[in-house]
mmCIF file of C-alpha atoms and ligand atoms in Angstrom:
data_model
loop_
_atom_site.group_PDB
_atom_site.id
_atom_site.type_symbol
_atom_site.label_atom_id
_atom_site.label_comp_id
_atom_site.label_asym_id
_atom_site.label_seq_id
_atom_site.Cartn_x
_atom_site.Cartn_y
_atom_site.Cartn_z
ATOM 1 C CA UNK A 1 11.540 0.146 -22.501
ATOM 2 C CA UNK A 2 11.120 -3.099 -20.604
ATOM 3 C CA UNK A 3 12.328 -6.199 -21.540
ATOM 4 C CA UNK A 4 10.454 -8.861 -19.851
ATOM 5 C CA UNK A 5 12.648 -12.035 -19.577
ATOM 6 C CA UNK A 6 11.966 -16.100 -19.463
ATOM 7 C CA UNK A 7 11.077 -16.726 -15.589
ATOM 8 C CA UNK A 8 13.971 -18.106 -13.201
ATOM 9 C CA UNK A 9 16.551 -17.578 -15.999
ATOM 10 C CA UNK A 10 19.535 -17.049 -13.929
ATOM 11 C CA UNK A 11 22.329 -14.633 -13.903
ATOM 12 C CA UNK A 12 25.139 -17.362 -14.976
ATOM 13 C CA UNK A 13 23.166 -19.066 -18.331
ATOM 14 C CA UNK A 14 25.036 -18.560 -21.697
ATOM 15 C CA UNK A 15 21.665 -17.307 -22.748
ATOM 16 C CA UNK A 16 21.635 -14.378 -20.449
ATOM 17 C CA UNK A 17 25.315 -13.801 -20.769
ATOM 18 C CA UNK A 18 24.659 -13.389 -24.861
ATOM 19 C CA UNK A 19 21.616 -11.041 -23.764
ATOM 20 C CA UNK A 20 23.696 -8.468 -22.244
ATOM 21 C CA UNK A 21 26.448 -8.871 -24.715
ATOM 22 C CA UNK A 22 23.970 -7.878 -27.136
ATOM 23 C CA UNK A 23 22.466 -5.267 -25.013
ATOM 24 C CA UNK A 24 25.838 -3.709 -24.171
ATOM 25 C CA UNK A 25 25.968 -2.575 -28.095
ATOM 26 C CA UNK A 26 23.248 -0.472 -27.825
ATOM 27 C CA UNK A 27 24.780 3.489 -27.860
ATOM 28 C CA UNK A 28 23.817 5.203 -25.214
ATOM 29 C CA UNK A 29 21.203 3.198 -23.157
ATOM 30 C CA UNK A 30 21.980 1.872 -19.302
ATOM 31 C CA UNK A 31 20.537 -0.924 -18.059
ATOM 32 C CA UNK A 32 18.846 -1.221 -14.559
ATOM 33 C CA UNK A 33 18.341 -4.894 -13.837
ATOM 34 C CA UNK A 34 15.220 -5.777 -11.334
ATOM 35 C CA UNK A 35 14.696 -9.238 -9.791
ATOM 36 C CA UNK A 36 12.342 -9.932 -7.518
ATOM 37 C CA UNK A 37 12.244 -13.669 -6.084
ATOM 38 C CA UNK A 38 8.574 -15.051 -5.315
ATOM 39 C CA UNK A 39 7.850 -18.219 -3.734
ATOM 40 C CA UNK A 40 7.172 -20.210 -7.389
ATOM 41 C CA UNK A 41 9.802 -18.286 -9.813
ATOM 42 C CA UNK A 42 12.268 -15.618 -10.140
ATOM 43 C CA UNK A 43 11.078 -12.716 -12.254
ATOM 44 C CA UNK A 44 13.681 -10.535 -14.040
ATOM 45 C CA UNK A 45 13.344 -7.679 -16.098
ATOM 46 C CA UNK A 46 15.403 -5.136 -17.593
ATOM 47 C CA UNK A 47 15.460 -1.651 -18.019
ATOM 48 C CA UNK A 48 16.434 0.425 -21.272
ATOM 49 C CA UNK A 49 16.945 3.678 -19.745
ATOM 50 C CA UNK A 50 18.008 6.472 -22.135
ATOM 51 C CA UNK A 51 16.654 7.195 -25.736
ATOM 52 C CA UNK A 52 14.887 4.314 -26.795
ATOM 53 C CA UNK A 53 12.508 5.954 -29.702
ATOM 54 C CA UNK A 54 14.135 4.137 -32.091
ATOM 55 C CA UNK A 55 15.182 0.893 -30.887
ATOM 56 C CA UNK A 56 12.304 -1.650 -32.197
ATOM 57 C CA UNK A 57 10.074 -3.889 -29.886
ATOM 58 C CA UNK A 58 10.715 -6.947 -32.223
ATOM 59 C CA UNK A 59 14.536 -6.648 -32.304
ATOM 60 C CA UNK A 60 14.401 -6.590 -28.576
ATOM 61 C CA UNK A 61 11.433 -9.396 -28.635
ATOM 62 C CA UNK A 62 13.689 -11.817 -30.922
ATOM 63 C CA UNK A 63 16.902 -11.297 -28.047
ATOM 64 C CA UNK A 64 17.703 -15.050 -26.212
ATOM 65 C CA UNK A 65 15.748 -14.952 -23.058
ATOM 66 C CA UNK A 66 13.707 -12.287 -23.763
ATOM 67 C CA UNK A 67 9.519 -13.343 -23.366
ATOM 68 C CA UNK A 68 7.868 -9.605 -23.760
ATOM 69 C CA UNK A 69 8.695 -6.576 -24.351
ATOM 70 C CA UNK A 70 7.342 -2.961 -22.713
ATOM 71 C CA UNK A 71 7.587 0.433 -24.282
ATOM 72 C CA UNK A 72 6.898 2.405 -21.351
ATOM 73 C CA UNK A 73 5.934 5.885 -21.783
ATOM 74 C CA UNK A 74 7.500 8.773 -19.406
ATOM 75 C CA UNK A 75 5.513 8.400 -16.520
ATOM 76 C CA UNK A 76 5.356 6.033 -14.038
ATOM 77 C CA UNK A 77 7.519 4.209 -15.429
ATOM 78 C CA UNK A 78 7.598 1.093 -12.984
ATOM 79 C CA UNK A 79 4.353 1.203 -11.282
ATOM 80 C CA UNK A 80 2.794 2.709 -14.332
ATOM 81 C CA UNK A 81 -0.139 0.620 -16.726
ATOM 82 C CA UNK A 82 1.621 0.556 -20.176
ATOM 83 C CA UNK A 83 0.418 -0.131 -23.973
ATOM 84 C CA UNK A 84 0.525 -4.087 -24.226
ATOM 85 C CA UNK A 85 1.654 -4.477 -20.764
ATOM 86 C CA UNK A 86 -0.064 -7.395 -19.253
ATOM 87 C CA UNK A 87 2.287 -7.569 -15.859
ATOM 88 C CA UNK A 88 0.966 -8.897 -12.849
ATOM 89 C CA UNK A 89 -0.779 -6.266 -10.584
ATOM 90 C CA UNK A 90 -0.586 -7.587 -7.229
ATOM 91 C CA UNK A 91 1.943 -8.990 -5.021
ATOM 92 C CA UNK A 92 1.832 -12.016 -2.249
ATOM 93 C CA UNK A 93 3.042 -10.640 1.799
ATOM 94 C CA UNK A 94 2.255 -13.552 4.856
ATOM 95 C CA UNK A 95 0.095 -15.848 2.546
ATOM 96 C CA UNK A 96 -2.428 -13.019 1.630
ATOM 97 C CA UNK A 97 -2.371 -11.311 -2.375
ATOM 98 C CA UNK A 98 -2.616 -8.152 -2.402
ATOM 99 C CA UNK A 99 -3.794 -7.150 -6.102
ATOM 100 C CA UNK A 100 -6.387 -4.888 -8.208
ATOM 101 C CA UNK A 101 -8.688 -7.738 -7.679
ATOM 102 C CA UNK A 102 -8.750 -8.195 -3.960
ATOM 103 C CA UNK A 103 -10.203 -6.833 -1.290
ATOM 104 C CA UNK A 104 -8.573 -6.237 2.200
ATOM 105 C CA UNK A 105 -9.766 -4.120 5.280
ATOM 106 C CA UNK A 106 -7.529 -2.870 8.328
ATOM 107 C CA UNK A 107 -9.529 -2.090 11.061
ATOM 108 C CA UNK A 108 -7.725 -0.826 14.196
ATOM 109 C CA UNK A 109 -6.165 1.717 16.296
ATOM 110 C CA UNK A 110 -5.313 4.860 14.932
ATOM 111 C CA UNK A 111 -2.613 4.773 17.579
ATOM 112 C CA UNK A 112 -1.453 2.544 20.075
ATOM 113 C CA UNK A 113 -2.597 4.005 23.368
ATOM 114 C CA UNK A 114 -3.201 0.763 25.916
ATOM 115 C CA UNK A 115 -1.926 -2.938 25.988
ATOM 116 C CA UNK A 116 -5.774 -3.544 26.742
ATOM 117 C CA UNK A 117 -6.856 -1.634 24.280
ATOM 118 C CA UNK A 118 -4.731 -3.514 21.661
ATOM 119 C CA UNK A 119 -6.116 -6.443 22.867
ATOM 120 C CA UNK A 120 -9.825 -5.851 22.739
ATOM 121 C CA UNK A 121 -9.102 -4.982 19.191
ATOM 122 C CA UNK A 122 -7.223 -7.557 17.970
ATOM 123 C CA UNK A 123 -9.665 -10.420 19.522
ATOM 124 C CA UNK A 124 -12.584 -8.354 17.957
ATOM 125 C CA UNK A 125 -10.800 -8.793 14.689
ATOM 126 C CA UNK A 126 -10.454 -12.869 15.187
ATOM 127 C CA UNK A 127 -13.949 -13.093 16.014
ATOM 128 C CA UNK A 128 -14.915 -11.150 13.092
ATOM 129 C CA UNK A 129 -13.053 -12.949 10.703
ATOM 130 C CA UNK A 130 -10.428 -10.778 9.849
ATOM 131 C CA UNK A 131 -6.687 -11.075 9.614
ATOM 132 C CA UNK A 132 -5.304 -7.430 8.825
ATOM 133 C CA UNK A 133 -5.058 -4.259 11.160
ATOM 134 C CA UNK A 134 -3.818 -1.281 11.532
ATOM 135 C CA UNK A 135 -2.192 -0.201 14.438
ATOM 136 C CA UNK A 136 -0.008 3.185 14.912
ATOM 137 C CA UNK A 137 3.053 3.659 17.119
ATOM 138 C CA UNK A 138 5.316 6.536 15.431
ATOM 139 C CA UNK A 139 2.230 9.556 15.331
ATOM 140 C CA UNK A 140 3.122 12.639 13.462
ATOM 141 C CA UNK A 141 1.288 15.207 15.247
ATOM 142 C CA UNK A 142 0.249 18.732 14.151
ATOM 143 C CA UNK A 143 1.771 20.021 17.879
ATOM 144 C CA UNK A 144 4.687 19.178 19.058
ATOM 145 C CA UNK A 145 2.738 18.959 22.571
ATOM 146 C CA UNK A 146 0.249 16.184 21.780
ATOM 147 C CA UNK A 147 1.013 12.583 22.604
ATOM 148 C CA UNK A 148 3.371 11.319 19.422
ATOM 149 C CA UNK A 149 3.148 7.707 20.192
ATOM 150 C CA UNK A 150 4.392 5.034 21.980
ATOM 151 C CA UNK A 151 7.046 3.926 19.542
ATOM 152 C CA UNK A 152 9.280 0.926 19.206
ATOM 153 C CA UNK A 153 8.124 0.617 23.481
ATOM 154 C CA UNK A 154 4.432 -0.514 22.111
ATOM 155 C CA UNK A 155 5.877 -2.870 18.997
ATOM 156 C CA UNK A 156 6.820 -6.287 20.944
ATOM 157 C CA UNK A 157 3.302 -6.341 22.632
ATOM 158 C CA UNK A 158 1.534 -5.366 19.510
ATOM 159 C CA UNK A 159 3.318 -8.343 17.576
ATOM 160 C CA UNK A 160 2.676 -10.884 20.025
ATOM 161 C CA UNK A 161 -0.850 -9.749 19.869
ATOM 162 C CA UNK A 162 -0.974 -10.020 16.614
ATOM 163 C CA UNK A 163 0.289 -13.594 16.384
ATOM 164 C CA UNK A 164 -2.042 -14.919 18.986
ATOM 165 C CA UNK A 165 -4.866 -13.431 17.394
ATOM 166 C CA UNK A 166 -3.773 -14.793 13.783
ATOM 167 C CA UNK A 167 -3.327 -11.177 12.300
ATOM 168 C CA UNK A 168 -1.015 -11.672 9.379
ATOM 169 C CA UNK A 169 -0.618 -8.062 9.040
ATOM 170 C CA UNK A 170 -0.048 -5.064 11.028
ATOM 171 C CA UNK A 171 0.147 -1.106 8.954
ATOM 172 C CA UNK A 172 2.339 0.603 11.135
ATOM 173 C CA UNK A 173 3.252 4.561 9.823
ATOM 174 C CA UNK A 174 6.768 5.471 10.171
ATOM 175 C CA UNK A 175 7.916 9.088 9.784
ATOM 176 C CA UNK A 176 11.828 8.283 9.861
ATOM 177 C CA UNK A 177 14.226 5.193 8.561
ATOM 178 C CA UNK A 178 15.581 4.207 12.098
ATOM 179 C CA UNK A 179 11.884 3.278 12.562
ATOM 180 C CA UNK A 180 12.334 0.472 10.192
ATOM 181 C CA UNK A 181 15.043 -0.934 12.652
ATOM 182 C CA UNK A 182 13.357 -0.803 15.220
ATOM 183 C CA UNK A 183 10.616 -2.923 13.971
ATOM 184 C CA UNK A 184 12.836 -5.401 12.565
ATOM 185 C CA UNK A 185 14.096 -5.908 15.750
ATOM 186 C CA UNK A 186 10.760 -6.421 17.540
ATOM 187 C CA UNK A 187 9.895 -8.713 14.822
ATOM 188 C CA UNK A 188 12.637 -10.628 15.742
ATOM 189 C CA UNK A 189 12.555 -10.644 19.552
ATOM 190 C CA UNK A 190 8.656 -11.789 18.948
ATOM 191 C CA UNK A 191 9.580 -14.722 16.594
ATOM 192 C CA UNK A 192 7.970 -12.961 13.590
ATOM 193 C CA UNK A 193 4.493 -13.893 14.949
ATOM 194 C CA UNK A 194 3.023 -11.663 12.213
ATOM 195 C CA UNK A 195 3.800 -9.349 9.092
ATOM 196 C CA UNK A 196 4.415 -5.377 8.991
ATOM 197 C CA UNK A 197 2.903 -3.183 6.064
ATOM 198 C CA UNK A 198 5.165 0.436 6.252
ATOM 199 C CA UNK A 199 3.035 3.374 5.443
ATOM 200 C CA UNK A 200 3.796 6.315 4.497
ATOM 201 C CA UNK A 201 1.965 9.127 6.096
ATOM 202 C CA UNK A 202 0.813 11.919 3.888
ATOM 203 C CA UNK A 203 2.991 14.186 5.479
ATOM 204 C CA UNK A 204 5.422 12.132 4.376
ATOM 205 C CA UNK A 205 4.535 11.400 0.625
ATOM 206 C CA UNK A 206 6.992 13.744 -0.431
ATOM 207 C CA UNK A 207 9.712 13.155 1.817
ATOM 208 C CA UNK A 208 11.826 11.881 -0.893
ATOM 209 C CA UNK A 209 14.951 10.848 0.740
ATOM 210 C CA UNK A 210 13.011 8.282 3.310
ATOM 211 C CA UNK A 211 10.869 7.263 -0.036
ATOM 212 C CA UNK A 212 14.340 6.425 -1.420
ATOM 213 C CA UNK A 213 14.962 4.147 1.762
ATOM 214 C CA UNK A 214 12.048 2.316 2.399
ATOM 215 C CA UNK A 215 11.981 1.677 -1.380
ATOM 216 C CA UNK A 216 15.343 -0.021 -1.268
ATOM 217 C CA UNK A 217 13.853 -2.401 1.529
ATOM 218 C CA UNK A 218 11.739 -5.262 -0.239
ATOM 219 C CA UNK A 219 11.132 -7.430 2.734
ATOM 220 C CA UNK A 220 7.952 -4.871 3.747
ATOM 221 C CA UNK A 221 5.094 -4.138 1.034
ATOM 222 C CA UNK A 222 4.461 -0.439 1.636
ATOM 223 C CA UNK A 223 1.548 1.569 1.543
ATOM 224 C CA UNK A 224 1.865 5.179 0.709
ATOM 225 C CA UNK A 225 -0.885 8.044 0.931
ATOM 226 C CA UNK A 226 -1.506 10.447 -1.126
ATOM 227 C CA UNK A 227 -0.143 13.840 -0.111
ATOM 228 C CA UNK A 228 -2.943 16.099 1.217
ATOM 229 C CA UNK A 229 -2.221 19.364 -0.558
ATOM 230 C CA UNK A 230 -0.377 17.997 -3.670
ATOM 231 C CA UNK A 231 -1.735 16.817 -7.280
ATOM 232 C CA UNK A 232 -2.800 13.131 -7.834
ATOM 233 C CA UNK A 233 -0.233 13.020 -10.535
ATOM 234 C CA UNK A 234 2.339 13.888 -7.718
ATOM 235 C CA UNK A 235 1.069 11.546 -5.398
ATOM 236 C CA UNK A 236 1.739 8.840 -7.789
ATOM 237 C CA UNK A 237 5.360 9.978 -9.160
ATOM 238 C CA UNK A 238 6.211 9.855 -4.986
ATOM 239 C CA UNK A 239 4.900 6.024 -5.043
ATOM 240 C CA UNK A 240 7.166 5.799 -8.061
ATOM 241 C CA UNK A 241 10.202 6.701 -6.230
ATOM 242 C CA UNK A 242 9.631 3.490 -4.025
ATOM 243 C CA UNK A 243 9.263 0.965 -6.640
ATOM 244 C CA UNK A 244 12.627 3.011 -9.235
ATOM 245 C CA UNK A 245 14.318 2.016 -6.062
ATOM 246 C CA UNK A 246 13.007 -1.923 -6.133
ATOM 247 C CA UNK A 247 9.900 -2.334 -3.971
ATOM 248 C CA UNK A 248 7.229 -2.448 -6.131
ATOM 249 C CA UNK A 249 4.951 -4.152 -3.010
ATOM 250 C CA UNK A 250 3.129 -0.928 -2.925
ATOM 251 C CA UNK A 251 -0.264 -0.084 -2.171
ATOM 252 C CA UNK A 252 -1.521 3.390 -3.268
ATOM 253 C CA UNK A 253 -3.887 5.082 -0.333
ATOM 254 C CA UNK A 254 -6.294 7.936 -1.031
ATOM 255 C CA UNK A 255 -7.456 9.699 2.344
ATOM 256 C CA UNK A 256 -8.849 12.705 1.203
ATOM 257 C CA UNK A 257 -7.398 16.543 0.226
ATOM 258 C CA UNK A 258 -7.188 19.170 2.445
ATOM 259 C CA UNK A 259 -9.700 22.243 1.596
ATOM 260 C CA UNK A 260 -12.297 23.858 3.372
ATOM 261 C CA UNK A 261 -14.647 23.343 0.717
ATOM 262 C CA UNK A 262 -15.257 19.618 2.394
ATOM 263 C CA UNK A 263 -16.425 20.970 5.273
ATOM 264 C CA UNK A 264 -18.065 19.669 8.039
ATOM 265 C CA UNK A 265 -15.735 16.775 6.849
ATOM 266 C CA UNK A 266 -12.010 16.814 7.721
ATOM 267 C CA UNK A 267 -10.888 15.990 4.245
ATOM 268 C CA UNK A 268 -12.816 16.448 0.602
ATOM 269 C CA UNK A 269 -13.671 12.762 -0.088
ATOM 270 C CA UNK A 270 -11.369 11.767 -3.315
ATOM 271 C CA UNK A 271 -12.642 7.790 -3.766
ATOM 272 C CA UNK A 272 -13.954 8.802 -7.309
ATOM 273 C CA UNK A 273 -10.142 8.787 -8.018
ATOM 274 C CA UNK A 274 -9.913 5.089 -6.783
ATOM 275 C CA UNK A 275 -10.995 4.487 -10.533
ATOM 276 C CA UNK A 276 -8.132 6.434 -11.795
ATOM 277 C CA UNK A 277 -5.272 5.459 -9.701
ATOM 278 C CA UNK A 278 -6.055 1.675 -11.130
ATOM 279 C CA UNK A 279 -6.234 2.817 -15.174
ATOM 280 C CA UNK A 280 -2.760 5.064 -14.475
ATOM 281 C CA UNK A 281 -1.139 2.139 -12.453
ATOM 282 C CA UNK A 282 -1.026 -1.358 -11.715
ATOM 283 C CA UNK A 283 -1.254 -0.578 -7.764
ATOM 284 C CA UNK A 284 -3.912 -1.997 -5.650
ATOM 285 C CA UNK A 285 -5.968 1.329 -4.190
ATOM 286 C CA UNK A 286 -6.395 1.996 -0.530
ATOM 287 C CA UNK A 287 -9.135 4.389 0.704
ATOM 288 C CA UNK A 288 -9.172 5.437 4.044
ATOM 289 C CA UNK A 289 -12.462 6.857 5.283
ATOM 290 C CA UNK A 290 -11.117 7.575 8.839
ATOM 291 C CA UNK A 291 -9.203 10.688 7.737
ATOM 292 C CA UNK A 292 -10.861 11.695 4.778
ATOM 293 C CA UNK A 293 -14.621 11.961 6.728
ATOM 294 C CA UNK A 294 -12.724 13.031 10.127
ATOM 295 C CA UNK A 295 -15.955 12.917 11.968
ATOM 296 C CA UNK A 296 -18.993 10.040 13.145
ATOM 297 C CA UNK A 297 -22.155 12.105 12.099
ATOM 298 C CA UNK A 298 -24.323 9.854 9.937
ATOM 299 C CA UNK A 299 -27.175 10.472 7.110
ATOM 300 C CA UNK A 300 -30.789 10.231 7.951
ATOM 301 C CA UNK A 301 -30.613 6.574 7.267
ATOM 302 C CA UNK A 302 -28.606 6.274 10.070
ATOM 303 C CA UNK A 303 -25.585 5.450 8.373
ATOM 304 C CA UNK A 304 -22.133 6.594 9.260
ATOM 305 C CA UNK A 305 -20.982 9.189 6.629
ATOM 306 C CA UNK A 306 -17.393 7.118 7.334
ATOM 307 C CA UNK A 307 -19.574 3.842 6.075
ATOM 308 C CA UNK A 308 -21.284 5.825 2.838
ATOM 309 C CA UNK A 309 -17.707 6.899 2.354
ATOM 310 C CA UNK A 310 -15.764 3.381 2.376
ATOM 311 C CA UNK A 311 -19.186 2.021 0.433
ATOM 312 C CA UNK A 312 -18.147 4.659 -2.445
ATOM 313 C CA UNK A 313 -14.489 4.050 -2.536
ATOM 314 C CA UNK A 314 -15.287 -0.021 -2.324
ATOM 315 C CA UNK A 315 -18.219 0.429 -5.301
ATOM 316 C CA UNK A 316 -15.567 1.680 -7.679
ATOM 317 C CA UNK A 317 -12.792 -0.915 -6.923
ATOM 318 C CA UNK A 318 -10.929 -0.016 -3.952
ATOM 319 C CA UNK A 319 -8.502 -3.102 -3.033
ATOM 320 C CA UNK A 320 -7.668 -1.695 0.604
ATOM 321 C CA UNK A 321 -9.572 -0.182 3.796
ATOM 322 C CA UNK A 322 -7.651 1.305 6.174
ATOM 323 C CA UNK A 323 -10.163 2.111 8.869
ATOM 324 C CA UNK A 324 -9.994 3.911 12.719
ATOM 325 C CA UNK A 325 -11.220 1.452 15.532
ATOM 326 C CA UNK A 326 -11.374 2.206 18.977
ATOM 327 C CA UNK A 327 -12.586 -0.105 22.228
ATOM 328 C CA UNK A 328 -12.744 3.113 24.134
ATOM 329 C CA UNK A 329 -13.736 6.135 21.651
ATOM 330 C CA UNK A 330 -13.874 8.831 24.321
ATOM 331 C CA UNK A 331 -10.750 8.099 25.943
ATOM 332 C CA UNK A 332 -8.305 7.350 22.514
ATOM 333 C CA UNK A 333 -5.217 9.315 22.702
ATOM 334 C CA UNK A 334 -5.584 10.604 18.696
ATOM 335 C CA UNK A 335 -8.622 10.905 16.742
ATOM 336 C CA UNK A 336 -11.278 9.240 19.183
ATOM 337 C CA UNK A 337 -13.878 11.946 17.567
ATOM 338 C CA UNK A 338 -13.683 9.271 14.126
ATOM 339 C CA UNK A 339 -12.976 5.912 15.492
ATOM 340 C CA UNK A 340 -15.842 3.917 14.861
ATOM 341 C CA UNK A 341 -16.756 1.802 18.197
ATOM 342 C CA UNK A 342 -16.091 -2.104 18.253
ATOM 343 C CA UNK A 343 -19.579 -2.849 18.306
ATOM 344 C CA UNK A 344 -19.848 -1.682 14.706
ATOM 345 C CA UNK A 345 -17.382 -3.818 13.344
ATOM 346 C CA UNK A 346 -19.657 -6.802 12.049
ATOM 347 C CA UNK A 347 -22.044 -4.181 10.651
ATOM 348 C CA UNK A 348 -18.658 -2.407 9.044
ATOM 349 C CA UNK A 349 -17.976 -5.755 7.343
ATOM 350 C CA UNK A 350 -20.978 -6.621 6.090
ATOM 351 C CA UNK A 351 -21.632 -3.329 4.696
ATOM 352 C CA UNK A 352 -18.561 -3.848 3.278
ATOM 353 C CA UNK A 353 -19.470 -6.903 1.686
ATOM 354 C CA UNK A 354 -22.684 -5.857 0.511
ATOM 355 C CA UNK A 355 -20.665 -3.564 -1.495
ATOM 356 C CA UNK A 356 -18.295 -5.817 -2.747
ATOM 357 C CA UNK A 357 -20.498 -7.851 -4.077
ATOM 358 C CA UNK A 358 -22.069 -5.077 -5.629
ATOM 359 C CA UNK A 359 -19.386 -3.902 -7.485
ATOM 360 C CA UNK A 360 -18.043 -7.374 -8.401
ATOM 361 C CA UNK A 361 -21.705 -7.615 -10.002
ATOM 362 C CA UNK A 362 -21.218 -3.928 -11.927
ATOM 363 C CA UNK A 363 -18.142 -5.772 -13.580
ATOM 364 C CA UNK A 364 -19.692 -8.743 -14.801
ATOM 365 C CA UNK A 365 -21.124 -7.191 -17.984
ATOM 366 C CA UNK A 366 -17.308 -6.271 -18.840
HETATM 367 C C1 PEP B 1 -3.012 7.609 9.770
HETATM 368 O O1 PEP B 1 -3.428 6.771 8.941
HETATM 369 O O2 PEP B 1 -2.890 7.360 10.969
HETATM 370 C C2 PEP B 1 -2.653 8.948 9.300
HETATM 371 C C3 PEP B 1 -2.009 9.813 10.074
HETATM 372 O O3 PEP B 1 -3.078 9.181 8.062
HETATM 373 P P1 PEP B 1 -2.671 10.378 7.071
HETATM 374 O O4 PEP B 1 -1.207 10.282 6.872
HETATM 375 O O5 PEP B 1 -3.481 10.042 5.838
HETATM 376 O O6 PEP B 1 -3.124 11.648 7.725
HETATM 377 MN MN1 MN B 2 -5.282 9.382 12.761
#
């Protein structure tokens, strides 16, 4: 159970002094206080954790400084869409909201190969409008042999890139916490010139322990991918573990499951679950057609399977695209064979639009 409370109350008032008094006499039941401090009020809510079955929503809802109350069922407990629970879904990071009803994309570089390449990507991105990317230093690779990155050596440039070109955001994956410091400190040497989103790879989704860590951080909204051989349900207990821990900036990615039977594609295409994800949870959805489609053959239109793909996730709500760039295709250091070419990157957009629109139209009736 959740016990919403009257915004900015603060810690020292009588009234939520009596609150916890009264809450104290409850057998049985701990309380895990969250607060999370936005830039018009302070937010506070409390957690009944224990057997709760028969404590009743209107003794709770008559408690000083108590404004709503939550019953929450097992799952999902933070992150999770519950009966009567009309929380906010979306979150603020560098100016920009990131929510159920928005719309974001980050084009970029799979990984950070060339200073020049950066740059041709990030002034593509200005001239196009846009003020997200996505641009990877820390690579897990398959073989221990292929190139894994260029690490915290590539993060200063990146940053001051980013800041000259007005991107607010930069998705950088990390695979371990050190990672974290390490772009902290180029953040800092840069003069915070832009804004970091963590992801978590989906090698990674179920890497509890560094869930657990990047959870406890709040200054970074996170996203985190689904895991490619693991259930949906699984997927979104792991994004759990990072908002139980106090982040609850987190964006939920879907990039596809690994299975032979979505050959010639890389991945079998999940965006119909872009639908689910938003009923279950009150996370804004990511699809990522880079990884899911894996490959730049196109229909006999002449569109990009990688387009029809983001077109389908985008049609049924998606709030995120997190999409491969590359100035240079042939001569990318990681998945060149997906990156769709600068050139493309108006069309991208307006495609993307067009779809937007579309389904922004589909939801009028409701
Ligand atoms: C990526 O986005 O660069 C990536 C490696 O994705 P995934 O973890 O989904 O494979
Ligand atoms: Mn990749």
């Amino acid at each position: 159970m959740i016990l919403i409370l009257t915004p900015n109350i603060e810690p020292e008032s009588r009234t939520y002094k009596q609150l916890l008094g009264q809450l104290s006499r409850l057998g049985n039941i701990q309380l895990r206080v969250h607060r999370e401090q936005g830039t018009q009020q302070s937010l506070t809510e409390i957690y009944l954790v224990g057997n709760t079955s028969s404590i009743a929503l209107e003794d709770m809802r008559a408690l000083p400084g108590v404004e709503g109350v939550v019953r929450v069922s097992e799952e999902y407990r933070v992150l999770g869409r519950h009966k009567d629970d009309d929380r906010t879904s979306h979150f603020e990071y560098r100016g920009l909201r990131f929510g159920q009803d928005t719309l974001h994309v980050f084009a970029g570089l799979c990984a950070v190969d060339t200073i020049e390449h950066v740059e041709l990507m990030m002034k593509a991105l200005r001239d196009n409008g846009q003020v997200c990317t996505r641009m990877g230093a820390y690579k897990p690779r398959t073989s221990p042999y292929s190139f894994q990155g260029h690490g915290r050596k590539c993060l200063p440039y990146v940053f001051e890139l980013a800041g000259k070109y007005g991107i607010k955001v930069v998705a950088i994956e990390i695979t371990h916490e050190s990672q974290i410091d390490e772009i902290n400190e180029a953040l800092n040497r840069t003069g915070h010139a832009t804004g970091v989103m963590l992801q978590i790879g989906t090698r990674n989704t179920q890497n509890f322990e560094l869930l657990k860590i990047v959870g406890r951080q709040q200054e970074f909204p996170v996203l985190l991918k689904r895991g490619f051989g693991i259930t949906l349900s699984e997927s979104l207990h792991a994004a759990e573990y990072l908002a139980s821990e106090g982040n609850r900036k987190v964006i939920f990615g879907l990039r596809g499951v690994k299975t032979n039977m979505g050959d010639p594609h890389r991945n079998f295409v999940d965006f119909a679950q872009v639908p689910v994800v938003r009923r279950l949870t009150r996370m804004p959805v990511c699809v990522d057609p880079s990884h899911a489609v894996g490959c730049r053959s196109w229909g006999p239109e002449g569109i990009l399977d990688i387009m029809h793909a983001t077109a389908q996730g985008v049609i049924a709500g998606a709030n995120m695209v997190l999409v491969d760039f590359h100035p240079a295709p042939s001569r990318a250091l990681v998945d060149g064979p997906q990156a769709l070419q600068i050139e493309e990157l108006p069309r991208f957009l307006e495609d993307v639009q067009i779809v937007r629109e579309a389904y922004l139209r589909r939801t009028c009736p409701y």
